[in-house]
Amino acid sequence: MKAVILAAGNGIRLKPITETRPKPLIPILCKPLLDWHLDRLAAVSFIDEVVIVTGYMGDIIRAHVMSRRLPFKVRFVEQGEPRGTGDAVVKGIEGMGSDDDVLIIYSDIFTPVNIIPEIAGESGNIIVGSEVDNPSDYGVLINEGNYFKGVVEKPMNPPSRLVNAGIYKLRTRDILDNSDIKPSPRGELEFTDVLNNMSRRGVKIRIYKLPRALWIDIGKPWHVIEANKMALTMVKKEIKGRVIEPSHIIGEVYIGENSLVNPFTMIEGPAYIDREVEIGPNARIRPWSVICRGSKIGFSVEVKESIILENVHASHLTYIGDSIVCENVNLGAGTITANLRFDEATVKMLIKDHVEDTGRKKMGAVIGANVKTGVNVSLMPGVKIGSDTWIMPGSVVYRDVASNSIYYSDGRVEIKTGLNKDRISEK
């Protein structure tokens, strides 16, 4: 059996997270999404080749995969012009036998349960579906007696809550025989149109239903928090690092090797602390938090339901609530991420020049890589800070800040230049 992982997306809606890493390398419990898929495929002994279709930051994906030891051959296919999932699948299966079965996985989906070995071992064509609360945001499956009859993309009045989960096992001949599709209204060749062709022409596809609330499509920043929360439900208490008493570790908390928890620190599970992390003293890590390798959470810092990526330094008296902090960020003393509106309405966020409701009553900031904040900076709910940006001391930030810029306390924003950097450094 072969497998194809679609990993070519540019992740525009996930910016600033995807300004410095491709979407498939966004971490869940500090492990890249792509590695979750590869490890699950590795559990199937009869998979002998995995094709990864790349595009945006494909060289970074390739380097990451090649650094791993895997039990199957890995082949990379560059999609080139991003012409949609239908085009990506057809390019991924080129050269495979017409009677081969192929597993197809979208790299930006996550489920905490490993269904791949079960699906791979079953006969016939299979599409995986999942019930969600907001089916209008997805391709909704039409089924009859657990067989696929069609998919409707983002319908205003969805016929059910069962949506396309982006995992398939199909015969390559069935895909190629039904790949005669036209571009969708957004100008792309959609794989769902191939599936609709298959159904119309009598190809049987059985629907495999995931348990409710065990699947997510990571398309927007707050989905990163939700995916990590799903994964945290699997965490069991394990302390591999050093904890200096008096400290309190409550509930299901994982602490990795060479990590240090300084005195008078409280960590409440579920929480995941990666290796080589330092926390405290007097810090508080509240439930549903993930802190990745090399980060330092300093004196009297509080982290609540947030994802902290690699090598982040949060100085004393900082509060990080319901936020995502990307790699190599330095948060100055007293930096606050506000996470609740005065009117207690759900927090909105600007996504591709369009304001979207996160659906979360509490949502903090999304801070891109290499950002630096000065002392006493406050970031308002739903604000995004682009990568390589400086937020000057005393600033209150009410709106998104572009990448590679300087935000001053009076609200002025300048694009960083060598001259600006020198002037600020001297001050």
mmCIF file of C-alpha atoms in Angstrom, residues 21-404:
data_model
loop_
_atom_site.group_PDB
_atom_site.id
_atom_site.type_symbol
_atom_site.label_atom_id
_atom_site.label_comp_id
_atom_site.label_asym_id
_atom_site.label_seq_id
_atom_site.Cartn_x
_atom_site.Cartn_y
_atom_site.Cartn_z
ATOM 1 C CA ARG A 21 7.097 27.646 9.391
ATOM 2 C CA PRO A 22 4.921 25.724 6.932
ATOM 3 C CA LYS A 23 1.478 24.665 8.118
ATOM 4 C CA PRO A 24 2.359 20.926 8.297
ATOM 5 C CA LEU A 25 5.074 21.720 10.866
ATOM 6 C CA ILE A 26 2.753 23.512 13.313
ATOM 7 C CA PRO A 27 3.224 21.566 16.547
ATOM 8 C CA ILE A 28 0.635 19.674 18.556
ATOM 9 C CA LEU A 29 2.117 18.881 21.983
ATOM 10 C CA CYS A 30 5.377 20.251 20.561
ATOM 11 C CA LYS A 31 5.362 17.616 17.779
ATOM 12 C CA PRO A 32 4.808 18.775 14.183
ATOM 13 C CA LEU A 33 1.477 17.823 12.626
ATOM 14 C CA LEU A 34 3.315 16.051 9.825
ATOM 15 C CA ASP A 35 5.101 13.804 12.347
ATOM 16 C CA TRP A 36 1.773 12.713 13.828
ATOM 17 C CA HIS A 37 0.736 11.501 10.364
ATOM 18 C CA LEU A 38 4.091 9.876 9.551
ATOM 19 C CA ASP A 39 4.219 8.026 12.880
ATOM 20 C CA ARG A 40 0.722 6.664 12.347
ATOM 21 C CA LEU A 41 1.580 5.491 8.847
ATOM 22 C CA ALA A 42 4.718 3.847 10.263
ATOM 23 C CA ALA A 43 2.449 1.679 12.415
ATOM 24 C CA VAL A 44 1.155 -0.024 9.220
ATOM 25 C CA SER A 45 3.721 -2.661 8.254
ATOM 26 C CA PHE A 46 2.561 -3.053 4.639
ATOM 27 C CA ILE A 47 2.933 0.630 3.653
ATOM 28 C CA ASP A 48 6.117 0.743 1.591
ATOM 29 C CA GLU A 49 6.039 4.290 0.170
ATOM 30 C CA VAL A 50 4.763 7.681 1.289
ATOM 31 C CA VAL A 51 4.526 10.565 -1.172
ATOM 32 C CA ILE A 52 4.514 14.078 0.297
ATOM 33 C CA VAL A 53 3.146 16.762 -2.022
ATOM 34 C CA THR A 54 4.809 20.062 -1.142
ATOM 35 C CA GLY A 55 4.590 23.714 -2.133
ATOM 36 C CA TYR A 56 5.002 26.591 0.327
ATOM 37 C CA MET A 57 8.294 26.192 2.264
ATOM 38 C CA GLY A 58 8.719 22.772 0.698
ATOM 39 C CA ASP A 59 12.470 22.803 1.339
ATOM 40 C CA ILE A 60 11.858 23.098 5.093
ATOM 41 C CA ILE A 61 9.387 20.195 5.007
ATOM 42 C CA ARG A 62 11.824 18.080 3.007
ATOM 43 C CA ALA A 63 14.713 18.799 5.398
ATOM 44 C CA HIS A 64 12.561 17.949 8.401
ATOM 45 C CA VAL A 65 11.358 14.621 6.985
ATOM 46 C CA MET A 66 14.824 13.618 5.766
ATOM 47 C CA SER A 67 16.170 14.112 9.306
ATOM 48 C CA ARG A 68 13.913 11.257 10.477
ATOM 49 C CA ARG A 69 14.347 7.483 10.266
ATOM 50 C CA LEU A 70 11.184 5.976 8.788
ATOM 51 C CA PRO A 71 10.343 2.366 7.848
ATOM 52 C CA PHE A 72 9.158 3.269 4.354
ATOM 53 C CA LYS A 73 10.453 5.082 1.313
ATOM 54 C CA VAL A 74 9.567 8.788 1.193
ATOM 55 C CA ARG A 75 9.190 10.574 -2.109
ATOM 56 C CA PHE A 76 8.559 14.308 -2.525
ATOM 57 C CA VAL A 77 6.458 15.810 -5.305
ATOM 58 C CA GLU A 78 6.436 19.556 -5.840
ATOM 59 C CA GLN A 79 2.924 20.680 -6.762
ATOM 60 C CA GLY A 80 4.135 23.841 -8.464
ATOM 61 C CA GLU A 81 1.280 26.227 -9.154
ATOM 62 C CA PRO A 82 -1.256 25.758 -6.326
ATOM 63 C CA ARG A 83 -4.144 24.412 -8.371
ATOM 64 C CA GLY A 84 -6.097 22.706 -5.573
ATOM 65 C CA THR A 85 -6.371 19.388 -3.785
ATOM 66 C CA GLY A 86 -7.568 17.514 -6.858
ATOM 67 C CA ASP A 87 -4.433 18.489 -8.741
ATOM 68 C CA ALA A 88 -2.254 17.636 -5.714
ATOM 69 C CA VAL A 89 -3.722 14.127 -5.351
ATOM 70 C CA VAL A 90 -3.324 13.311 -9.062
ATOM 71 C CA LYS A 91 0.316 14.450 -8.975
ATOM 72 C CA GLY A 92 0.876 12.451 -5.789
ATOM 73 C CA ILE A 93 -0.350 9.151 -7.262
ATOM 74 C CA GLU A 94 1.496 9.447 -10.579
ATOM 75 C CA GLY A 95 3.513 6.295 -11.205
ATOM 76 C CA MET A 96 1.499 4.109 -8.845
ATOM 77 C CA GLY A 97 -0.147 0.913 -10.084
ATOM 78 C CA SER A 98 -3.743 1.293 -11.227
ATOM 79 C CA ASP A 99 -4.902 -1.407 -8.806
ATOM 80 C CA ASP A 100 -2.945 -0.035 -5.826
ATOM 81 C CA ASP A 101 -4.776 1.159 -2.762
ATOM 82 C CA VAL A 102 -3.598 4.544 -1.565
ATOM 83 C CA LEU A 103 -4.164 6.324 1.736
ATOM 84 C CA ILE A 104 -4.633 10.082 1.275
ATOM 85 C CA ILE A 105 -4.248 12.413 4.252
ATOM 86 C CA TYR A 106 -4.567 16.184 4.424
ATOM 87 C CA SER A 107 -1.629 17.349 6.532
ATOM 88 C CA ASP A 108 -3.566 20.112 8.318
ATOM 89 C CA ILE A 109 -6.099 17.871 10.058
ATOM 90 C CA PHE A 110 -5.695 16.377 13.524
ATOM 91 C CA THR A 111 -7.409 13.661 15.508
ATOM 92 C CA PRO A 112 -6.118 12.277 18.812
ATOM 93 C CA VAL A 113 -7.153 8.745 17.839
ATOM 94 C CA ASN A 114 -5.086 6.657 15.427
ATOM 95 C CA ILE A 115 -7.528 5.231 12.905
ATOM 96 C CA ILE A 116 -4.958 4.706 10.121
ATOM 97 C CA PRO A 117 -4.109 1.028 10.826
ATOM 98 C CA GLU A 118 -7.805 0.106 10.947
ATOM 99 C CA ILE A 119 -8.641 1.911 7.702
ATOM 100 C CA ALA A 120 -5.576 0.561 5.922
ATOM 101 C CA GLY A 121 -6.547 -2.994 6.825
ATOM 102 C CA GLU A 122 -10.097 -2.814 5.485
ATOM 103 C CA SER A 123 -11.192 -3.591 1.935
ATOM 104 C CA GLY A 124 -12.818 -1.224 -0.525
ATOM 105 C CA ASN A 125 -12.874 2.545 -0.852
ATOM 106 C CA ILE A 126 -13.269 4.538 2.359
ATOM 107 C CA ILE A 127 -13.827 8.196 3.213
ATOM 108 C CA VAL A 128 -13.582 9.393 6.816
ATOM 109 C CA GLY A 129 -16.266 11.726 8.171
ATOM 110 C CA SER A 130 -16.596 13.593 11.441
ATOM 111 C CA GLU A 131 -19.549 15.315 13.089
ATOM 112 C CA VAL A 132 -18.938 18.977 13.932
ATOM 113 C CA ASP A 133 -20.950 21.832 15.429
ATOM 114 C CA ASN A 134 -20.307 24.186 12.486
ATOM 115 C CA PRO A 135 -20.777 22.081 9.321
ATOM 116 C CA SER A 136 -21.325 25.177 7.137
ATOM 117 C CA ASP A 137 -17.566 25.801 7.345
ATOM 118 C CA TYR A 138 -16.710 22.465 5.704
ATOM 119 C CA GLY A 139 -17.609 20.018 2.961
ATOM 120 C CA VAL A 140 -20.720 18.215 4.229
ATOM 121 C CA LEU A 141 -21.099 14.523 3.367
ATOM 122 C CA ILE A 142 -24.330 13.119 1.944
ATOM 123 C CA ASN A 143 -24.667 9.472 2.901
ATOM 124 C CA GLU A 144 -27.069 6.607 2.401
ATOM 125 C CA GLY A 145 -26.684 3.573 4.630
ATOM 126 C CA ASN A 146 -23.095 4.560 5.498
ATOM 127 C CA TYR A 147 -22.156 4.922 1.836
ATOM 128 C CA PHE A 148 -20.963 8.160 0.269
ATOM 129 C CA LYS A 149 -23.411 9.828 -2.126
ATOM 130 C CA GLY A 150 -21.788 13.252 -2.473
ATOM 131 C CA VAL A 151 -20.230 16.219 -0.754
ATOM 132 C CA VAL A 152 -21.565 19.783 -0.661
ATOM 133 C CA GLU A 153 -19.010 22.516 0.001
ATOM 134 C CA LYS A 154 -19.880 24.939 2.830
ATOM 135 C CA PRO A 155 -23.678 24.867 2.413
ATOM 136 C CA MET A 156 -25.819 27.569 4.017
ATOM 137 C CA ASN A 157 -28.291 24.882 5.142
ATOM 138 C CA PRO A 158 -26.210 21.760 5.709
ATOM 139 C CA PRO A 159 -28.075 18.452 5.313
ATOM 140 C CA SER A 160 -26.186 16.991 8.292
ATOM 141 C CA ARG A 161 -23.323 17.640 10.721
ATOM 142 C CA LEU A 162 -21.124 14.994 9.094
ATOM 143 C CA VAL A 163 -18.201 16.593 7.242
ATOM 144 C CA ASN A 164 -15.315 15.448 5.095
ATOM 145 C CA ALA A 165 -12.402 14.744 7.496
ATOM 146 C CA GLY A 166 -9.636 14.704 4.868
ATOM 147 C CA ILE A 167 -8.623 11.036 5.236
ATOM 148 C CA TYR A 168 -9.303 8.482 2.486
ATOM 149 C CA LYS A 169 -8.380 4.989 1.313
ATOM 150 C CA LEU A 170 -9.081 4.689 -2.415
ATOM 151 C CA ARG A 171 -8.038 2.683 -5.438
ATOM 152 C CA THR A 172 -5.792 4.726 -7.726
ATOM 153 C CA ARG A 173 -7.725 3.642 -10.844
ATOM 154 C CA ASP A 174 -10.950 5.029 -9.373
ATOM 155 C CA ILE A 175 -9.255 8.361 -8.743
ATOM 156 C CA LEU A 176 -7.694 8.651 -12.209
ATOM 157 C CA ASP A 177 -10.847 7.522 -14.048
ATOM 158 C CA ASN A 178 -12.823 10.302 -12.342
ATOM 159 C CA SER A 179 -10.277 13.126 -12.357
ATOM 160 C CA ASP A 180 -11.905 14.828 -15.370
ATOM 161 C CA ILE A 181 -13.096 17.835 -13.367
ATOM 162 C CA LYS A 182 -13.371 21.558 -14.003
ATOM 163 C CA PRO A 183 -12.037 24.358 -11.779
ATOM 164 C CA SER A 184 -14.306 25.347 -8.894
ATOM 165 C CA PRO A 185 -15.620 28.915 -8.470
ATOM 166 C CA ARG A 186 -12.378 29.785 -6.640
ATOM 167 C CA GLY A 187 -10.372 28.568 -9.651
ATOM 168 C CA GLU A 188 -9.035 25.329 -8.156
ATOM 169 C CA LEU A 189 -9.374 21.644 -8.987
ATOM 170 C CA GLU A 190 -11.098 20.224 -5.917
ATOM 171 C CA PHE A 191 -10.618 16.613 -4.849
ATOM 172 C CA THR A 192 -14.198 16.613 -3.586
ATOM 173 C CA ASP A 193 -15.309 16.984 -7.230
ATOM 174 C CA VAL A 194 -13.359 13.797 -8.030
ATOM 175 C CA LEU A 195 -15.234 12.076 -5.198
ATOM 176 C CA ASN A 196 -18.568 13.350 -6.525
ATOM 177 C CA ASN A 197 -17.679 11.977 -9.970
ATOM 178 C CA MET A 198 -16.903 8.592 -8.413
ATOM 179 C CA SER A 199 -20.289 8.500 -6.673
ATOM 180 C CA ARG A 200 -22.233 9.561 -9.781
ATOM 181 C CA ARG A 201 -20.502 6.865 -11.834
ATOM 182 C CA GLY A 202 -21.307 4.075 -9.420
ATOM 183 C CA VAL A 203 -18.052 3.701 -7.488
ATOM 184 C CA LYS A 204 -18.848 2.605 -3.946
ATOM 185 C CA ILE A 205 -17.192 4.496 -1.096
ATOM 186 C CA ARG A 206 -17.947 3.534 2.478
ATOM 187 C CA ILE A 207 -18.047 6.251 5.165
ATOM 188 C CA TYR A 208 -16.013 5.680 8.323
ATOM 189 C CA LYS A 209 -17.331 7.910 11.114
ATOM 190 C CA LEU A 210 -14.950 9.342 13.680
ATOM 191 C CA PRO A 211 -16.232 9.717 17.252
ATOM 192 C CA ARG A 212 -17.726 13.159 17.842
ATOM 193 C CA ALA A 213 -15.387 15.981 18.921
ATOM 194 C CA LEU A 214 -12.246 14.016 17.999
ATOM 195 C CA TRP A 215 -11.261 15.823 14.788
ATOM 196 C CA ILE A 216 -10.251 19.332 13.785
ATOM 197 C CA ASP A 217 -9.151 21.085 10.608
ATOM 198 C CA ILE A 218 -6.392 23.491 11.619
ATOM 199 C CA GLY A 219 -7.155 26.449 9.376
ATOM 200 C CA LYS A 220 -7.199 29.443 11.719
ATOM 201 C CA PRO A 221 -5.025 30.451 14.685
ATOM 202 C CA TRP A 222 -7.452 29.503 17.454
ATOM 203 C CA HIS A 223 -7.683 26.005 15.970
ATOM 204 C CA VAL A 224 -4.087 25.483 17.113
ATOM 205 C CA ILE A 225 -5.232 25.942 20.708
ATOM 206 C CA GLU A 226 -8.205 23.621 20.215
ATOM 207 C CA ALA A 227 -6.098 20.892 18.575
ATOM 208 C CA ASN A 228 -3.616 20.974 21.431
ATOM 209 C CA LYS A 229 -6.497 20.727 23.897
ATOM 210 C CA MET A 230 -7.681 17.580 22.107
ATOM 211 C CA ALA A 231 -4.199 16.086 22.377
ATOM 212 C CA LEU A 232 -3.890 17.086 26.039
ATOM 213 C CA THR A 233 -6.771 14.770 26.894
ATOM 214 C CA MET A 234 -4.340 11.895 26.190
ATOM 215 C CA VAL A 235 -1.566 13.173 28.491
ATOM 216 C CA LYS A 236 -0.730 11.147 31.595
ATOM 217 C CA LYS A 237 1.294 12.351 34.555
ATOM 218 C CA GLU A 238 5.000 11.773 33.970
ATOM 219 C CA ILE A 239 7.846 13.799 35.485
ATOM 220 C CA LYS A 240 11.164 13.323 33.684
ATOM 221 C CA GLY A 241 12.654 16.686 34.629
ATOM 222 C CA ARG A 242 13.650 18.149 37.997
ATOM 223 C CA VAL A 243 11.105 19.712 40.338
ATOM 224 C CA ILE A 244 12.510 21.757 43.251
ATOM 225 C CA GLU A 245 10.308 21.789 46.320
ATOM 226 C CA PRO A 246 8.146 23.385 47.445
ATOM 227 C CA SER A 247 6.226 23.182 44.163
ATOM 228 C CA HIS A 248 2.810 21.717 43.339
ATOM 229 C CA ILE A 249 2.115 19.488 40.345
ATOM 230 C CA ILE A 250 -1.617 18.790 40.166
ATOM 231 C CA GLY A 251 -3.356 16.447 37.718
ATOM 232 C CA GLU A 252 -2.120 15.040 34.421
ATOM 233 C CA VAL A 253 1.129 16.904 33.760
ATOM 234 C CA TYR A 254 3.987 15.780 31.512
ATOM 235 C CA ILE A 255 7.409 17.335 32.160
ATOM 236 C CA GLY A 256 10.175 16.373 29.727
ATOM 237 C CA GLU A 257 13.816 15.533 30.218
ATOM 238 C CA ASN A 258 16.247 18.224 31.411
ATOM 239 C CA SER A 259 13.413 20.563 32.325
ATOM 240 C CA LEU A 260 13.537 22.476 35.607
ATOM 241 C CA VAL A 261 10.648 23.603 37.783
ATOM 242 C CA ASN A 262 11.877 26.145 40.321
ATOM 243 C CA PRO A 263 10.439 26.525 43.852
ATOM 244 C CA PHE A 264 6.974 27.864 44.682
ATOM 245 C CA THR A 265 5.635 27.005 41.226
ATOM 246 C CA MET A 266 2.193 25.504 40.563
ATOM 247 C CA ILE A 267 1.422 23.466 37.445
ATOM 248 C CA GLU A 268 -2.183 22.330 36.962
ATOM 249 C CA GLY A 269 -2.988 19.657 34.425
ATOM 250 C CA PRO A 270 -3.678 18.778 31.826
ATOM 251 C CA ALA A 271 -0.440 20.415 30.734
ATOM 252 C CA TYR A 272 2.529 19.473 28.575
ATOM 253 C CA ILE A 273 6.029 20.780 29.350
ATOM 254 C CA ASP A 274 8.582 19.768 26.731
ATOM 255 C CA ARG A 275 12.246 18.986 27.373
ATOM 256 C CA GLU A 276 14.787 21.684 28.355
ATOM 257 C CA VAL A 277 12.146 24.082 29.670
ATOM 258 C CA GLU A 278 12.653 26.211 32.793
ATOM 259 C CA ILE A 279 9.692 27.414 34.841
ATOM 260 C CA GLY A 280 9.552 29.748 37.848
ATOM 261 C CA PRO A 281 10.188 30.452 40.593
ATOM 262 C CA ASN A 282 6.690 31.502 41.715
ATOM 263 C CA ALA A 283 5.193 30.750 38.297
ATOM 264 C CA ARG A 284 1.748 29.336 37.627
ATOM 265 C CA ILE A 285 0.923 27.101 34.665
ATOM 266 C CA ARG A 286 -2.822 26.637 34.426
ATOM 267 C CA PRO A 287 -4.710 23.811 32.664
ATOM 268 C CA TRP A 288 -4.586 23.254 28.876
ATOM 269 C CA SER A 289 -1.156 24.853 28.454
ATOM 270 C CA VAL A 290 1.701 23.583 26.264
ATOM 271 C CA ILE A 291 5.274 24.871 26.596
ATOM 272 C CA CYS A 292 7.836 23.716 24.028
ATOM 273 C CA ARG A 293 11.538 23.021 24.089
ATOM 274 C CA GLY A 294 14.006 25.636 25.305
ATOM 275 C CA SER A 295 11.415 28.086 26.620
ATOM 276 C CA LYS A 296 11.758 29.905 29.929
ATOM 277 C CA ILE A 297 8.737 30.989 31.967
ATOM 278 C CA GLY A 298 10.167 33.334 34.581
ATOM 279 C CA PHE A 299 9.382 34.686 38.036
ATOM 280 C CA SER A 300 5.674 35.167 38.790
ATOM 281 C CA VAL A 301 4.625 34.498 35.186
ATOM 282 C CA GLU A 302 1.180 32.989 34.637
ATOM 283 C CA VAL A 303 0.266 30.909 31.584
ATOM 284 C CA LYS A 304 -3.348 29.903 30.981
ATOM 285 C CA GLU A 305 -4.632 27.709 28.098
ATOM 286 C CA SER A 306 -1.857 28.866 25.794
ATOM 287 C CA ILE A 307 0.602 27.363 23.324
ATOM 288 C CA ILE A 308 4.204 28.494 23.827
ATOM 289 C CA LEU A 309 6.535 27.388 21.032
ATOM 290 C CA GLU A 310 10.304 26.913 21.111
ATOM 291 C CA ASN A 311 12.802 29.199 22.874
ATOM 292 C CA VAL A 312 10.294 31.728 24.194
ATOM 293 C CA HIS A 313 11.382 33.886 27.142
ATOM 294 C CA ALA A 314 8.609 35.346 29.285
ATOM 295 C CA SER A 315 10.002 37.702 31.935
ATOM 296 C CA HIS A 316 8.634 38.318 35.407
ATOM 297 C CA LEU A 317 5.078 39.491 36.040
ATOM 298 C CA THR A 318 3.882 38.494 32.563
ATOM 299 C CA TYR A 319 0.413 37.039 31.883
ATOM 300 C CA ILE A 320 -0.180 34.822 28.836
ATOM 301 C CA GLY A 321 -3.846 33.865 28.517
ATOM 302 C CA ASP A 322 -5.534 31.892 25.694
ATOM 303 C CA SER A 323 -2.729 32.871 23.349
ATOM 304 C CA ILE A 324 -0.212 31.456 20.875
ATOM 305 C CA VAL A 325 3.403 32.603 21.222
ATOM 306 C CA CYS A 326 5.665 31.548 18.346
ATOM 307 C CA GLU A 327 9.339 30.636 18.487
ATOM 308 C CA ASN A 328 12.134 32.881 19.768
ATOM 309 C CA VAL A 329 9.812 35.512 21.262
ATOM 310 C CA ASN A 330 10.980 37.657 24.169
ATOM 311 C CA LEU A 331 8.188 39.092 26.339
ATOM 312 C CA GLY A 332 9.379 41.972 28.519
ATOM 313 C CA ALA A 333 8.451 42.269 32.176
ATOM 314 C CA GLY A 334 4.787 43.061 32.730
ATOM 315 C CA THR A 335 3.611 42.028 29.250
ATOM 316 C CA ILE A 336 -0.102 41.213 29.412
ATOM 317 C CA THR A 337 -2.249 39.396 26.846
ATOM 318 C CA ALA A 338 -5.822 40.481 27.591
ATOM 319 C CA ASN A 339 -8.224 37.646 26.779
ATOM 320 C CA LEU A 340 -11.722 38.886 27.727
ATOM 321 C CA ARG A 341 -13.782 41.723 26.280
ATOM 322 C CA PHE A 342 -15.583 44.113 28.640
ATOM 323 C CA ASP A 343 -18.934 43.096 27.110
ATOM 324 C CA GLU A 344 -17.940 39.400 27.422
ATOM 325 C CA ALA A 345 -18.888 38.797 23.783
ATOM 326 C CA THR A 346 -16.921 36.281 21.728
ATOM 327 C CA VAL A 347 -13.593 37.579 20.467
ATOM 328 C CA LYS A 348 -13.211 38.523 16.795
ATOM 329 C CA MET A 349 -10.004 38.224 14.768
ATOM 330 C CA LEU A 350 -8.923 39.611 11.401
ATOM 331 C CA ILE A 351 -8.335 36.734 8.949
ATOM 332 C CA LYS A 352 -7.303 37.614 5.368
ATOM 333 C CA ASP A 353 -8.809 41.134 5.626
ATOM 334 C CA HIS A 354 -12.067 39.703 6.953
ATOM 335 C CA VAL A 355 -13.208 39.862 10.581
ATOM 336 C CA GLU A 356 -14.141 36.399 11.857
ATOM 337 C CA ASP A 357 -15.682 35.278 15.114
ATOM 338 C CA THR A 358 -13.364 32.893 16.953
ATOM 339 C CA GLY A 359 -16.338 31.485 18.837
ATOM 340 C CA ARG A 360 -14.239 31.816 21.975
ATOM 341 C CA LYS A 361 -15.323 34.014 24.867
ATOM 342 C CA LYS A 362 -11.677 34.099 25.920
ATOM 343 C CA MET A 363 -9.032 34.598 23.261
ATOM 344 C CA GLY A 364 -5.750 36.415 23.725
ATOM 345 C CA ALA A 365 -3.030 37.298 21.215
ATOM 346 C CA VAL A 366 -1.215 35.467 18.426
ATOM 347 C CA ILE A 367 2.428 36.535 18.529
ATOM 348 C CA GLY A 368 4.667 35.716 15.572
ATOM 349 C CA ALA A 369 8.251 34.477 15.720
ATOM 350 C CA ASN A 370 11.149 36.638 16.918
ATOM 351 C CA VAL A 371 8.867 39.323 18.379
ATOM 352 C CA LYS A 372 10.142 41.450 21.272
ATOM 353 C CA THR A 373 7.923 43.363 23.671
ATOM 354 C CA GLY A 374 9.148 46.025 26.065
ATOM 355 C CA VAL A 375 8.099 46.369 29.697
ATOM 356 C CA ASN A 376 4.439 46.958 30.543
ATOM 357 C CA VAL A 377 3.029 46.105 27.118
ATOM 358 C CA SER A 378 -0.660 45.173 26.856
ATOM 359 C CA LEU A 379 -2.093 43.248 23.908
ATOM 360 C CA MET A 380 -5.879 43.380 23.539
ATOM 361 C CA PRO A 381 -8.067 40.307 22.804
ATOM 362 C CA GLY A 382 -7.693 38.856 19.304
ATOM 363 C CA VAL A 383 -4.666 40.949 18.310
ATOM 364 C CA LYS A 384 -2.026 39.428 16.010
ATOM 365 C CA ILE A 385 1.606 40.559 16.057
ATOM 366 C CA GLY A 386 3.580 39.777 12.907
ATOM 367 C CA SER A 387 6.962 38.092 13.081
ATOM 368 C CA ASP A 388 10.190 40.049 13.714
ATOM 369 C CA THR A 389 8.266 42.993 15.190
ATOM 370 C CA TRP A 390 9.161 45.121 18.240
ATOM 371 C CA ILE A 391 6.456 46.461 20.558
ATOM 372 C CA MET A 392 7.929 49.392 22.447
ATOM 373 C CA PRO A 393 7.588 49.781 26.255
ATOM 374 C CA GLY A 394 4.284 50.969 27.656
ATOM 375 C CA SER A 395 2.320 50.223 24.473
ATOM 376 C CA VAL A 396 -1.338 49.226 24.480
ATOM 377 C CA VAL A 397 -2.013 47.389 21.212
ATOM 378 C CA TYR A 398 -5.626 47.420 19.962
ATOM 379 C CA ARG A 399 -5.066 46.306 16.369
ATOM 380 C CA ASP A 400 -2.940 43.868 14.391
ATOM 381 C CA VAL A 401 0.686 44.856 13.830
ATOM 382 C CA ALA A 402 2.465 43.998 10.593
ATOM 383 C CA SER A 403 5.589 41.860 10.434
ATOM 384 C CA ASN A 404 9.066 43.409 10.631
#
